[in-house]
Short mmCIF file of C-alpha atoms in Angstrom, two decimals:
data_model
loop_
_atom_site.label_atom_id
_atom_site.label_comp_id
_atom_site.label_asym_id
_atom_site.label_seq_id
_atom_site.Cartn_x
_atom_site.Cartn_y
_atom_site.Cartn_z
CA MET A 29 -57.16 -55.75 25.93
CA ILE A 30 -53.44 -55.55 26.67
CA ASN A 31 -52.04 -58.08 29.09
CA SER A 32 -48.86 -57.17 30.90
CA GLU A 33 -46.57 -58.67 33.47
CA ILE A 34 -43.14 -57.97 34.89
CA GLN A 35 -40.57 -60.53 35.87
CA ARG A 36 -39.68 -59.86 39.47
CA PRO A 37 -36.17 -58.30 39.69
CA GLN A 38 -33.60 -60.50 41.38
CA SER A 39 -30.36 -58.51 41.96
CA LEU A 40 -28.44 -55.55 40.64
CA SER A 41 -25.43 -57.55 39.48
CA ASP A 42 -25.84 -58.41 35.81
CA GLN A 43 -29.63 -58.70 35.64
CA ILE A 44 -31.34 -57.74 32.42
CA ARG A 45 -34.84 -56.48 33.08
CA LEU A 46 -37.49 -58.04 30.87
CA TYR A 47 -40.86 -56.41 30.25
CA ARG A 48 -43.53 -58.33 28.31
CA VAL A 49 -46.39 -56.64 26.55
CA SER A 50 -48.68 -58.71 24.33
CA GLY A 51 -45.90 -61.16 23.66
CA SER A 52 -43.32 -58.52 22.73
CA SER A 53 -40.19 -58.09 24.82
CA TYR A 54 -38.54 -54.86 25.92
CA PHE A 55 -35.10 -55.12 27.48
CA ALA A 56 -33.42 -52.62 29.78
CA ARG A 57 -30.22 -52.72 31.75
CA PRO A 58 -29.46 -50.55 34.81
CA ASP A 59 -26.52 -48.19 35.04
CA SER A 60 -23.32 -50.20 34.93
CA VAL A 61 -19.63 -49.75 34.34
CA ILE A 62 -20.07 -50.28 30.60
CA GLY A 63 -22.66 -47.56 30.23
CA ARG A 64 -26.38 -47.53 29.54
CA PHE A 65 -28.72 -48.44 26.66
CA ASP A 66 -30.92 -45.60 25.49
CA LEU A 67 -34.50 -46.89 25.64
CA CYS A 68 -36.32 -43.59 25.57
CA ASP A 69 -38.32 -44.43 22.45
CA SER A 70 -39.27 -48.00 23.30
CA LEU A 71 -40.09 -47.29 26.93
CA HIS A 72 -42.09 -44.22 26.00
CA ARG A 73 -44.18 -46.35 23.64
CA LEU A 74 -44.45 -48.95 26.40
CA TYR A 75 -45.71 -46.37 28.84
CA MET A 76 -48.25 -44.93 26.38
CA LEU A 77 -49.62 -48.42 25.70
CA CYS A 78 -49.76 -49.53 29.32
CA ARG A 79 -50.24 -46.36 31.38
CA HIS A 80 -53.53 -47.75 32.75
CA SER A 81 -52.17 -51.20 33.48
CA LYS A 82 -50.20 -52.86 36.21
CA LEU A 83 -46.98 -52.13 34.30
CA VAL A 84 -46.74 -48.62 35.70
CA ALA A 85 -46.94 -49.99 39.21
CA GLY A 86 -44.26 -52.49 38.29
CA LEU A 87 -41.94 -49.80 36.96
CA THR A 88 -42.59 -47.82 40.14
CA TYR A 89 -41.54 -50.88 42.16
CA LEU A 90 -38.28 -51.21 40.25
CA TRP A 91 -37.55 -47.54 40.69
CA ARG A 92 -38.42 -47.15 44.37
CA GLU A 93 -37.39 -50.52 45.68
CA LYS A 94 -34.38 -51.36 43.54
CA ASN A 95 -33.24 -47.85 42.55
CA ILE A 96 -32.35 -48.96 39.04
CA CYS A 97 -34.91 -47.30 36.78
CA SER A 98 -35.01 -43.65 37.83
CA VAL A 99 -33.53 -42.39 34.58
CA LEU A 100 -35.73 -44.61 32.42
CA TRP A 101 -38.81 -43.85 34.52
CA GLN A 102 -38.26 -40.12 34.04
CA ARG A 103 -38.05 -40.65 30.29
CA CYS A 104 -41.23 -42.72 30.26
CA THR A 105 -43.40 -40.42 32.34
CA SER A 106 -42.28 -37.17 30.68
CA SER A 107 -43.83 -36.07 27.40
CA ARG A 108 -41.24 -36.39 24.63
CA ASP A 109 -42.39 -33.03 23.32
CA ASN A 110 -42.04 -31.25 26.65
CA LEU A 111 -38.38 -30.29 26.29
CA GLU A 112 -38.69 -27.67 29.04
CA SER A 113 -39.08 -30.41 31.66
CA PRO A 114 -35.93 -30.85 33.76
CA ASN A 115 -36.41 -34.60 33.31
CA MET A 116 -35.40 -34.18 29.69
CA TYR A 117 -31.85 -33.23 30.71
CA ASP A 118 -30.83 -36.84 31.30
CA GLU A 119 -30.61 -38.19 27.75
CA LEU A 120 -27.94 -40.79 27.02
CA HIS A 121 -25.31 -38.33 25.74
CA ARG A 122 -26.41 -35.21 27.66
CA PRO A 123 -23.48 -33.72 29.64
CA GLN A 124 -24.42 -33.58 33.31
CA TYR A 125 -22.27 -30.74 34.65
CA HIS A 126 -21.48 -28.85 31.45
CA PHE A 127 -23.98 -26.40 29.98
CA THR A 128 -26.00 -27.48 26.96
CA ALA A 129 -28.94 -25.80 25.26
CA ARG A 130 -32.31 -27.29 26.05
CA GLU A 131 -32.56 -28.26 22.39
CA HIS A 132 -30.93 -27.62 19.01
CA TRP A 133 -27.54 -26.26 17.98
CA LEU A 134 -25.17 -24.27 20.23
CA ASN A 135 -21.73 -22.79 19.67
CA ASP A 136 -19.70 -19.74 20.86
CA PRO A 137 -20.40 -18.29 24.32
CA ASN A 138 -21.47 -14.65 23.94
CA GLY A 139 -22.32 -11.68 26.14
CA LEU A 140 -20.88 -13.07 29.37
CA VAL A 141 -21.80 -10.59 32.09
CA PHE A 142 -22.70 -10.58 35.80
CA TYR A 143 -25.46 -8.40 37.21
CA ASP A 144 -27.62 -8.42 40.33
CA GLY A 145 -26.63 -11.88 41.49
CA GLU A 146 -26.89 -13.55 38.08
CA TYR A 147 -24.27 -14.84 35.68
CA HIS A 148 -25.56 -14.36 32.13
CA LEU A 149 -24.51 -16.78 29.42
CA PHE A 150 -25.63 -15.83 25.93
CA PHE A 151 -24.63 -18.22 23.18
CA GLN A 152 -24.75 -18.80 19.45
CA HIS A 153 -27.90 -20.82 18.87
CA ASN A 154 -30.05 -22.18 16.07
CA PRO A 155 -33.59 -22.22 17.51
CA ASP A 156 -34.90 -24.46 14.74
CA SER A 157 -32.34 -27.22 14.14
CA VAL A 158 -29.57 -29.34 15.64
CA LYS A 159 -27.38 -28.10 12.77
CA TRP A 160 -25.50 -24.78 12.51
CA GLY A 161 -27.37 -21.88 10.91
CA ASN A 162 -29.95 -19.14 11.56
CA MET A 163 -27.74 -17.71 14.29
CA THR A 164 -29.51 -16.07 17.22
CA TRP A 165 -28.41 -15.34 20.77
CA GLY A 166 -29.68 -17.98 23.18
CA HIS A 167 -29.73 -16.94 26.84
CA ALA A 168 -29.27 -18.67 30.19
CA VAL A 169 -28.72 -17.40 33.74
CA SER A 170 -27.15 -18.94 36.83
CA PRO A 171 -26.70 -17.94 40.47
CA ASP A 172 -23.52 -20.01 40.86
CA LEU A 173 -22.01 -20.90 37.43
CA LEU A 174 -23.22 -24.47 37.99
CA HIS A 175 -27.00 -24.56 37.68
CA TRP A 176 -28.46 -22.87 34.61
CA GLU A 177 -31.93 -21.74 33.62
CA GLN A 178 -32.46 -21.18 29.92
CA LEU A 179 -34.55 -18.10 29.10
CA ASP A 180 -36.17 -16.85 25.90
CA HIS A 181 -33.93 -16.02 22.96
CA ALA A 182 -32.38 -12.59 23.37
CA LEU A 183 -31.50 -11.46 19.85
CA LEU A 184 -33.03 -12.65 16.57
CA PRO A 185 -31.88 -12.09 12.95
CA ASP A 186 -32.92 -8.92 11.13
CA ASP A 187 -32.29 -7.09 7.85
CA LEU A 188 -28.65 -6.51 8.80
CA GLY A 189 -28.03 -10.25 9.12
CA THR A 190 -28.05 -13.13 11.52
CA ILE A 191 -26.66 -12.54 15.01
CA PHE A 192 -23.04 -13.63 15.28
CA SER A 193 -20.79 -13.50 18.36
CA GLY A 194 -20.20 -10.55 20.64
CA SER A 195 -20.08 -9.40 24.24
CA ALA A 196 -22.09 -7.59 26.92
CA VAL A 197 -21.32 -5.04 29.64
CA ILE A 198 -23.17 -3.13 32.32
CA ASP A 199 -23.26 0.61 31.57
CA TRP A 200 -23.00 1.65 35.21
CA GLN A 201 -22.64 5.37 34.47
CA ASP A 202 -25.21 5.45 31.63
CA THR A 203 -22.57 6.67 29.20
CA SER A 204 -24.79 5.51 26.34
CA GLY A 205 -27.82 7.45 27.55
CA LEU A 206 -30.00 4.38 27.04
CA ARG A 207 -31.18 3.85 30.62
CA THR A 208 -34.93 4.27 31.17
CA GLY A 209 -35.63 2.85 34.63
CA ASP A 210 -34.12 1.88 37.96
CA GLU A 211 -32.05 -0.99 36.60
CA LYS A 212 -28.62 -0.36 35.12
CA THR A 213 -28.49 -0.83 31.35
CA MET A 214 -27.06 -4.07 29.99
CA VAL A 215 -25.51 -3.40 26.58
CA ALA A 216 -24.64 -6.05 24.00
CA LEU A 217 -22.28 -5.50 21.05
CA TYR A 218 -22.56 -8.18 18.37
CA THR A 219 -21.82 -8.89 14.74
CA SER A 220 -24.57 -8.52 12.17
CA ALA A 221 -23.64 -11.30 9.75
CA GLY A 222 -24.93 -9.54 6.67
CA GLU A 223 -23.96 -12.27 4.23
CA HIS A 224 -26.68 -14.40 5.84
CA ALA A 225 -29.42 -11.75 5.56
CA ALA A 226 -32.37 -12.21 3.21
CA LEU A 227 -30.77 -9.54 1.02
CA PRO A 228 -27.02 -10.07 1.64
CA VAL A 229 -24.94 -7.12 2.87
CA PRO A 230 -21.42 -6.93 4.40
CA PHE A 231 -20.65 -7.90 8.00
CA THR A 232 -21.02 -4.98 10.46
CA GLN A 233 -21.11 -4.47 14.25
CA SER A 234 -24.36 -3.66 16.01
CA MET A 235 -25.68 -2.90 19.49
CA ALA A 236 -28.70 -3.85 21.60
CA TYR A 237 -29.64 -2.97 25.16
CA SER A 238 -31.82 -4.14 28.03
CA ASN A 239 -33.24 -2.21 30.97
CA ASP A 240 -34.82 -5.19 32.71
CA ARG A 241 -31.87 -7.41 33.72
CA GLY A 242 -31.50 -8.94 30.27
CA ARG A 243 -35.05 -10.26 29.99
CA THR A 244 -36.03 -8.17 26.96
CA TRP A 245 -33.84 -6.45 24.38
CA THR A 246 -34.08 -3.41 22.10
CA LYS A 247 -31.79 -3.06 19.11
CA TYR A 248 -30.12 0.34 18.77
CA ASP A 249 -32.03 2.37 16.18
CA GLN A 250 -28.86 3.62 14.48
CA ASN A 251 -27.20 0.25 13.91
CA PRO A 252 -24.59 -0.57 12.80
CA VAL A 253 -22.24 1.20 15.23
CA ILE A 254 -19.21 0.09 13.17
CA GLY A 255 -19.53 -0.31 9.43
CA HIS A 256 -17.82 -2.88 7.30
CA ILE A 257 -14.02 -2.78 7.47
CA ARG A 258 -12.91 -5.89 5.62
CA ALA A 259 -13.87 -9.50 4.95
CA GLN A 260 -16.07 -11.01 7.68
CA ASN A 261 -14.91 -8.65 10.44
CA ARG A 262 -16.62 -9.89 13.58
CA ASP A 263 -16.80 -10.88 17.28
CA PRO A 264 -16.62 -7.54 19.18
CA LYS A 265 -15.38 -7.83 22.76
CA VAL A 266 -16.03 -4.69 24.86
CA ILE A 267 -14.53 -3.77 28.23
CA TRP A 268 -14.47 -0.66 30.41
CA HIS A 269 -10.97 0.84 30.88
CA GLU A 270 -11.14 2.80 34.11
CA PRO A 271 -7.80 4.70 33.86
CA SER A 272 -8.73 6.31 30.54
CA GLY A 273 -12.48 6.51 31.16
CA HIS A 274 -13.26 4.82 27.84
CA TRP A 275 -14.88 1.71 26.50
CA ILE A 276 -12.40 -0.48 24.60
CA MET A 277 -13.46 -2.88 21.86
CA ALA A 278 -11.35 -5.72 20.45
CA LEU A 279 -12.49 -6.81 16.98
CA TYR A 280 -11.40 -9.59 14.63
CA LEU A 281 -10.74 -8.37 11.08
CA ASP A 282 -9.39 -11.13 8.80
CA ASP A 283 -6.60 -13.75 8.62
CA SER A 284 -4.71 -13.26 11.92
CA ASP A 285 -5.42 -9.51 12.18
CA TYR A 286 -7.28 -7.77 14.98
CA ALA A 287 -7.94 -4.13 15.95
CA LEU A 288 -8.73 -2.09 19.06
CA PHE A 289 -11.31 0.71 19.22
CA ARG A 290 -12.28 3.18 21.96
CA SER A 291 -15.45 5.08 22.78
CA GLU A 292 -16.90 7.31 25.47
CA ASP A 293 -20.50 6.19 24.90
CA LEU A 294 -20.43 2.76 23.19
CA THR A 295 -21.92 4.21 20.01
CA ASN A 296 -19.09 6.29 18.54
CA LEU A 297 -16.04 4.06 18.23
CA GLN A 298 -12.64 5.13 16.92
CA ARG A 299 -9.89 2.70 15.87
CA THR A 300 -6.69 3.09 17.92
CA CYS A 301 -4.37 0.24 16.92
CA GLY A 302 -4.04 -3.06 15.12
CA LEU A 303 -2.27 -6.27 16.06
CA ASN A 304 -1.49 -9.66 14.60
CA LEU A 305 -1.59 -13.08 16.27
CA PRO A 306 0.05 -15.54 13.84
CA GLY A 307 -1.96 -18.73 13.56
CA VAL A 308 -4.88 -17.33 15.57
CA THR A 309 -8.25 -16.19 14.21
CA GLU A 310 -11.58 -14.74 15.45
CA CYS A 311 -13.21 -14.45 18.89
CA PRO A 312 -10.90 -11.96 20.67
CA ASP A 313 -10.89 -11.33 24.40
CA PHE A 314 -8.92 -8.62 26.19
CA PHE A 315 -8.36 -8.31 29.95
CA GLU A 316 -5.88 -7.37 32.65
CA LEU A 317 -4.56 -9.66 35.42
CA PRO A 318 -2.09 -9.33 38.30
CA VAL A 319 1.06 -11.45 38.14
CA ASP A 320 1.18 -13.93 41.03
CA GLY A 321 -1.64 -11.99 42.66
CA ASN A 322 0.47 -8.82 42.97
CA SER A 323 -1.79 -5.84 42.22
CA GLU A 324 1.30 -3.68 41.62
CA ASP A 325 2.56 -5.98 38.85
CA ARG A 326 -0.09 -6.32 36.15
CA ARG A 327 -0.23 -7.37 32.50
CA TRP A 328 -2.80 -7.36 29.73
CA VAL A 329 -3.78 -10.52 27.87
CA PHE A 330 -5.06 -10.55 24.29
CA TRP A 331 -6.75 -13.91 23.61
CA GLY A 332 -7.86 -15.54 20.34
CA SER A 333 -10.27 -18.33 19.51
CA CYS A 334 -7.99 -21.39 19.63
CA GLY A 335 -6.36 -20.58 22.97
CA GLY A 336 -3.46 -18.57 21.53
CA TYR A 337 -2.65 -15.41 23.50
CA LEU A 338 -0.26 -12.48 23.85
CA ILE A 339 0.87 -10.84 27.10
CA GLY A 340 1.73 -7.15 27.08
CA GLY A 341 0.99 -3.61 28.19
CA PHE A 342 -1.92 -1.30 27.40
CA ASP A 343 -2.16 2.46 27.94
CA GLY A 344 -5.76 2.94 26.86
CA ILE A 345 -4.82 3.40 23.20
CA ASP A 346 -2.09 0.94 22.14
CA PHE A 347 -1.51 -2.65 23.14
CA VAL A 348 2.22 -3.46 23.11
CA PRO A 349 2.97 -7.24 23.16
CA GLU A 350 5.81 -8.46 25.37
CA THR A 351 5.66 -12.08 24.15
CA ASP A 352 5.13 -14.12 21.03
CA VAL A 353 1.87 -16.04 20.71
CA MET A 354 1.64 -18.69 23.41
CA HIS A 355 -0.99 -21.36 23.95
CA ALA A 356 -3.05 -22.42 26.94
CA GLU A 357 -5.42 -24.80 25.12
CA TYR A 358 -4.09 -27.92 23.36
CA GLY A 359 -7.19 -30.10 23.02
CA SER A 360 -9.25 -30.92 19.96
CA ASN A 361 -12.38 -29.16 21.12
CA GLY A 362 -11.56 -26.03 23.16
CA TYR A 363 -12.60 -22.97 21.12
CA ALA A 364 -14.00 -19.42 21.21
CA ALA A 365 -13.41 -18.89 24.95
CA GLN A 366 -14.68 -15.69 26.56
CA THR A 367 -14.55 -14.22 30.07
CA TRP A 368 -17.28 -12.74 32.25
CA SER A 369 -17.58 -8.97 32.53
CA ASP A 370 -18.55 -6.99 35.63
CA LEU A 371 -17.77 -9.58 38.29
CA PRO A 372 -17.87 -7.98 41.76
CA ALA A 373 -14.56 -6.54 42.95
CA ALA A 374 -14.89 -8.70 46.07
CA ASP A 375 -14.76 -11.79 43.87
CA GLY A 376 -11.66 -10.64 42.02
CA ARG A 377 -11.55 -13.54 39.57
CA ARG A 378 -11.33 -13.64 35.79
CA ILE A 379 -13.63 -16.52 34.79
CA GLN A 380 -13.69 -18.06 31.33
CA ILE A 381 -15.85 -20.56 29.45
CA SER A 382 -15.38 -22.12 26.00
CA TRP A 383 -17.38 -23.84 23.33
CA MET A 384 -16.25 -27.49 23.16
CA ALA A 385 -16.44 -27.41 19.39
CA ASP A 386 -17.53 -30.28 17.16
CA GLY A 387 -18.43 -32.90 19.74
CA LYS A 388 -20.70 -35.73 18.58
CA PHE A 389 -24.15 -36.19 20.10
CA PRO A 390 -25.99 -38.73 17.92
CA SER A 391 -29.79 -38.83 18.08
CA MET A 392 -29.93 -36.16 20.78
CA PRO A 393 -32.40 -33.22 20.81
CA PHE A 394 -29.45 -30.86 21.39
CA ASN A 395 -26.06 -30.46 19.73
CA GLN A 396 -22.77 -29.19 21.28
CA GLN A 397 -21.72 -28.28 24.81
CA MET A 398 -19.79 -25.65 26.74
CA SER A 399 -16.63 -26.31 28.75
CA PHE A 400 -16.64 -26.19 32.51
CA PRO A 401 -15.77 -22.63 33.65
CA VAL A 402 -12.15 -21.95 34.63
CA THR A 403 -10.38 -19.25 36.61
CA LEU A 404 -7.54 -17.46 34.80
CA THR A 405 -4.37 -16.24 36.52
CA LEU A 406 -0.93 -15.03 35.49
CA SER A 407 2.09 -16.74 37.07
CA ARG A 408 5.81 -16.17 36.71
CA PHE A 409 7.93 -19.19 35.78
CA GLU A 410 11.59 -19.64 34.86
CA ASP A 411 10.73 -19.14 31.20
CA GLY A 412 8.52 -16.10 31.79
CA ILE A 413 4.96 -15.09 32.67
CA ARG A 414 2.28 -17.52 31.57
CA LEU A 415 -1.52 -17.66 31.63
CA CYS A 416 -2.85 -20.46 33.84
CA ARG A 417 -6.28 -22.07 33.89
CA ALA A 418 -7.97 -24.09 36.65
CA PRO A 419 -11.58 -25.24 37.18
CA ILE A 420 -13.59 -22.82 39.32
CA VAL A 421 -13.79 -23.80 42.99
CA GLU A 422 -17.58 -24.03 42.77
CA LEU A 423 -17.09 -27.49 41.27
CA GLU A 424 -16.41 -28.81 44.76
CA ARG A 425 -20.09 -28.26 45.61
CA LEU A 426 -21.01 -31.06 43.22
CA ARG A 427 -18.81 -33.66 44.93
CA THR A 428 -20.84 -36.47 46.48
CA ARG A 429 -18.26 -39.17 47.24
CA THR A 430 -14.46 -39.34 47.10
CA TYR A 431 -12.26 -42.37 46.51
CA LEU A 432 -8.80 -41.92 48.06
CA THR A 433 -5.72 -44.01 47.34
CA GLU A 434 -2.89 -44.28 49.83
CA PRO A 435 0.64 -43.81 48.41
CA CYS A 436 1.56 -46.98 46.55
CA ARG A 437 3.66 -48.48 43.76
CA LEU A 438 2.14 -49.20 40.38
CA LEU A 439 3.71 -51.89 38.20
CA PRO A 440 3.25 -52.68 34.49
CA GLY A 441 0.31 -55.02 33.95
CA LYS A 442 -1.07 -54.33 37.44
CA ASN A 443 -3.53 -51.55 36.70
CA LEU A 444 -5.10 -49.65 39.57
CA ILE A 445 -8.90 -49.53 39.34
CA PRO A 446 -10.60 -46.98 41.63
CA GLU A 447 -13.77 -48.19 43.33
CA THR A 448 -16.29 -46.23 41.31
CA ILE A 449 -18.80 -46.93 38.56
CA HIS A 450 -19.81 -43.28 38.24
CA ASP A 451 -19.63 -41.41 34.92
CA LEU A 452 -19.21 -37.86 36.35
CA LEU A 453 -15.76 -37.50 37.87
CA ASP A 454 -13.18 -34.97 39.06
CA ILE A 455 -9.85 -36.81 39.24
CA GLU A 456 -6.69 -35.45 40.88
CA ILE A 457 -3.46 -37.47 40.67
CA SER A 458 0.15 -36.83 41.68
CA VAL A 459 2.90 -39.30 40.79
CA GLU A 460 6.66 -39.79 40.79
CA PRO A 461 7.63 -41.68 37.59
CA ALA A 462 10.59 -43.59 39.12
CA SER A 463 11.63 -46.00 36.31
CA ALA A 464 8.39 -45.66 34.32
CA HIS A 465 8.54 -44.83 30.62
CA ALA A 466 4.91 -43.70 30.52
CA PHE A 467 1.78 -43.71 32.65
CA GLY A 468 -1.79 -42.59 32.33
CA LEU A 469 -5.49 -43.25 32.63
CA VAL A 470 -8.03 -45.09 30.54
CA VAL A 471 -11.22 -43.05 30.84
CA ARG A 472 -14.40 -44.64 29.51
CA GLY A 473 -12.34 -46.60 27.00
CA HIS A 474 -10.07 -43.73 25.88
CA THR A 475 -6.36 -43.63 26.76
CA ILE A 476 -4.68 -40.53 28.18
CA GLU A 477 -0.90 -41.03 28.41
CA TYR A 478 2.02 -39.06 29.80
CA ASP A 479 5.43 -39.78 28.21
CA CYS A 480 8.14 -39.49 30.88
CA PHE A 481 10.92 -38.93 28.32
CA SER A 482 9.34 -36.27 26.11
CA LYS A 483 7.36 -34.80 29.05
CA THR A 484 4.22 -34.61 26.95
CA ILE A 485 0.66 -35.74 27.53
CA SER A 486 -1.45 -37.14 24.69
CA CYS A 487 -5.17 -37.68 24.36
CA LEU A 488 -7.42 -38.42 21.38
CA GLY A 489 -4.77 -37.54 18.81
CA LYS A 490 -3.50 -34.33 20.45
CA GLU A 491 -0.30 -33.73 22.43
CA ALA A 492 0.74 -31.05 24.92
CA PRO A 493 4.00 -30.25 26.76
CA VAL A 494 3.89 -30.55 30.53
CA VAL A 495 6.65 -28.57 32.27
CA THR A 496 7.63 -30.12 35.61
CA GLY A 497 9.88 -28.43 38.12
CA ASP A 498 10.70 -31.58 40.06
CA SER A 499 10.11 -35.32 39.97
CA GLU A 500 6.44 -35.07 40.97
CA ILE A 501 3.81 -34.67 38.24
CA THR A 502 0.30 -33.48 39.06
CA LEU A 503 -2.64 -33.69 36.67
CA ARG A 504 -6.39 -33.12 36.93
CA PHE A 505 -9.17 -34.60 34.79
CA LEU A 506 -12.82 -33.50 34.59
CA VAL A 507 -14.90 -36.33 33.11
CA ASP A 508 -18.50 -35.94 31.96
CA ARG A 509 -20.60 -38.25 29.80
CA THR A 510 -19.14 -36.93 26.55
CA SER A 511 -16.02 -34.98 27.49
CA VAL A 512 -12.75 -34.91 29.37
CA GLU A 513 -10.82 -31.76 30.29
CA ILE A 514 -7.19 -32.12 31.35
CA PHE A 515 -5.20 -29.60 33.41
CA SER A 516 -1.55 -29.66 34.39
CA GLY A 517 -0.90 -29.07 38.06
CA ASP A 518 0.39 -25.55 37.49
CA GLY A 519 -2.43 -24.76 35.06
CA ARG A 520 -0.14 -23.80 32.18
CA ILE A 521 -1.69 -26.28 29.79
CA SER A 522 -5.21 -27.56 29.36
CA MET A 523 -6.77 -29.96 26.89
CA SER A 524 -10.50 -29.98 26.11
CA HIS A 525 -11.78 -33.10 24.39
CA CYS A 526 -15.19 -34.46 23.43
CA PHE A 527 -15.73 -38.18 22.97
CA LEU A 528 -18.29 -40.93 22.77
CA PRO A 529 -17.61 -43.73 25.27
CA GLU A 530 -15.92 -46.89 24.04
CA ALA A 531 -16.56 -50.37 25.38
CA ALA A 532 -14.88 -50.71 28.79
CA ASP A 533 -15.30 -52.88 31.86
CA VAL A 534 -14.61 -49.98 34.23
CA PRO A 535 -14.98 -46.20 33.84
CA ILE A 536 -11.41 -45.46 34.90
CA GLU A 537 -8.13 -47.29 35.44
CA CYS A 538 -4.53 -46.20 35.98
CA PHE A 539 -1.63 -47.86 34.15
CA VAL A 540 2.15 -47.65 33.80
CA ARG A 541 4.54 -48.79 31.06
CA GLY A 542 8.24 -49.69 31.07
CA GLY A 543 8.88 -49.55 34.81
CA GLU A 544 7.35 -48.79 38.17
CA LEU A 545 5.53 -45.66 39.24
CA GLN A 546 4.98 -44.17 42.67
CA ILE A 547 1.46 -42.84 43.17
CA VAL A 548 1.78 -40.01 45.69
CA SER A 549 -1.94 -39.30 45.84
CA LEU A 550 -5.08 -40.15 43.88
CA ARG A 551 -8.47 -38.59 44.55
CA VAL A 552 -11.48 -39.58 42.48
CA HIS A 553 -14.46 -37.35 43.27
CA GLU A 554 -17.88 -38.47 42.08
CA LEU A 555 -20.04 -35.52 41.01
CA ALA A 556 -23.75 -34.80 41.05
CA SER A 557 -25.67 -33.65 37.99
CA ILE A 558 -26.34 -29.92 37.75
CA TRP A 559 -29.75 -30.73 36.26
CA SER A 560 -31.00 -32.66 39.28
CA THR A 561 -29.40 -30.89 42.26
CA PRO A 562 -30.23 -27.44 43.70
#
């Protein structure tokens, strides 16, 4: 017979909870400013041993009365094999407001499309492992770009290859002739990665379609729709060009070379032009935006995987660049961004999401995360038109508590520590450097620093220029359990970084070096988890 007892909890301060089972000790510590121990395995074993004993009642007491064990309790009382349970979305390193696959490997966002009240997010996914390989299209839907429901896999490997990246559109006018019911046809164009087929063949471009809101898919019986051109040509991005009445496809070829194709029916595609983005490879996107919101002054943007882009004009056949390659993304982990197709005209936004490539998630059932979605705009500055990125406004719905700082001076050695111990944060800060040489934040043990002389911001080994028009500098930081995304106030630069938390006494603190700093405003918004809120 197993004897069990629980030491009565005293306070929330620094108490370590001790559970005794047959003379063995299990230690747990509540959420604190230095993080949390992952006791999923030990507590699950504890629960399985003692589920019929007084221990369960004791854990219930700690949870309900002291509000310190909710996360651990969920881990204990959920089957470790039941990965579909929403309780399994609170592992130690699971991002809480960034999309992750329920389990296994994830990379590029694919097939981003809106239809009938749902945002569809397809993604590169290995259904069998936390490592890259066996590429399929995973599938999730959301009513609000915040809360996601993962569905069955959409596209699986076949004789033409594994399923690499691509895009999706709604064929509103049934130009493809594939519609069979009342729903409009959702069409996906993707790369068949032939080199990964059972009998290797070259990379080609294929098509699949759905007549039931993306729930089931049929591959086009005359695939591929574009044969092999060169190397590992891949990543088709398709849009509808209303002025010419044609579908336009952007395709990566090799090195820094891309091409545009056009079609009346999505199945017969003709190449119209080629272009080169020095230093940029794969994952093209192609879209039009107004400049400063002026519908009479519009430009086209050709985007590549690492955040490099061109601005220019497009007549339905040729894209003519007006700029050299510029960059919007400067972080270590922002990659393969794509934008949603078919957003309602009443919305009017161009919304983008990225893969936050190569983050580390040790001992987790999943691997890799997406960025938080951003809205793209074009703005005119003294040095020309630039693409700007800012988190979608829907993020504000997750705010639960805000810490506000009145304008104040910050001196070297006198760090400002906001009154929060939360690990999900949206931070907005505006400062006037005064005599400061540098200032910044320490976020979960990692330093983010702005150099007042070089006017650059650095984080985790990467550096980005921050153009300021006056003495005031505005920055924004989105902090999740394993990531930080940085945005300049005007949106011209962004930095996407993944991290594992370092030892720290507080989750965030502000510092200054070399002189004083005037904090104009500081808002620290605590955020709710998308996995536990409606």
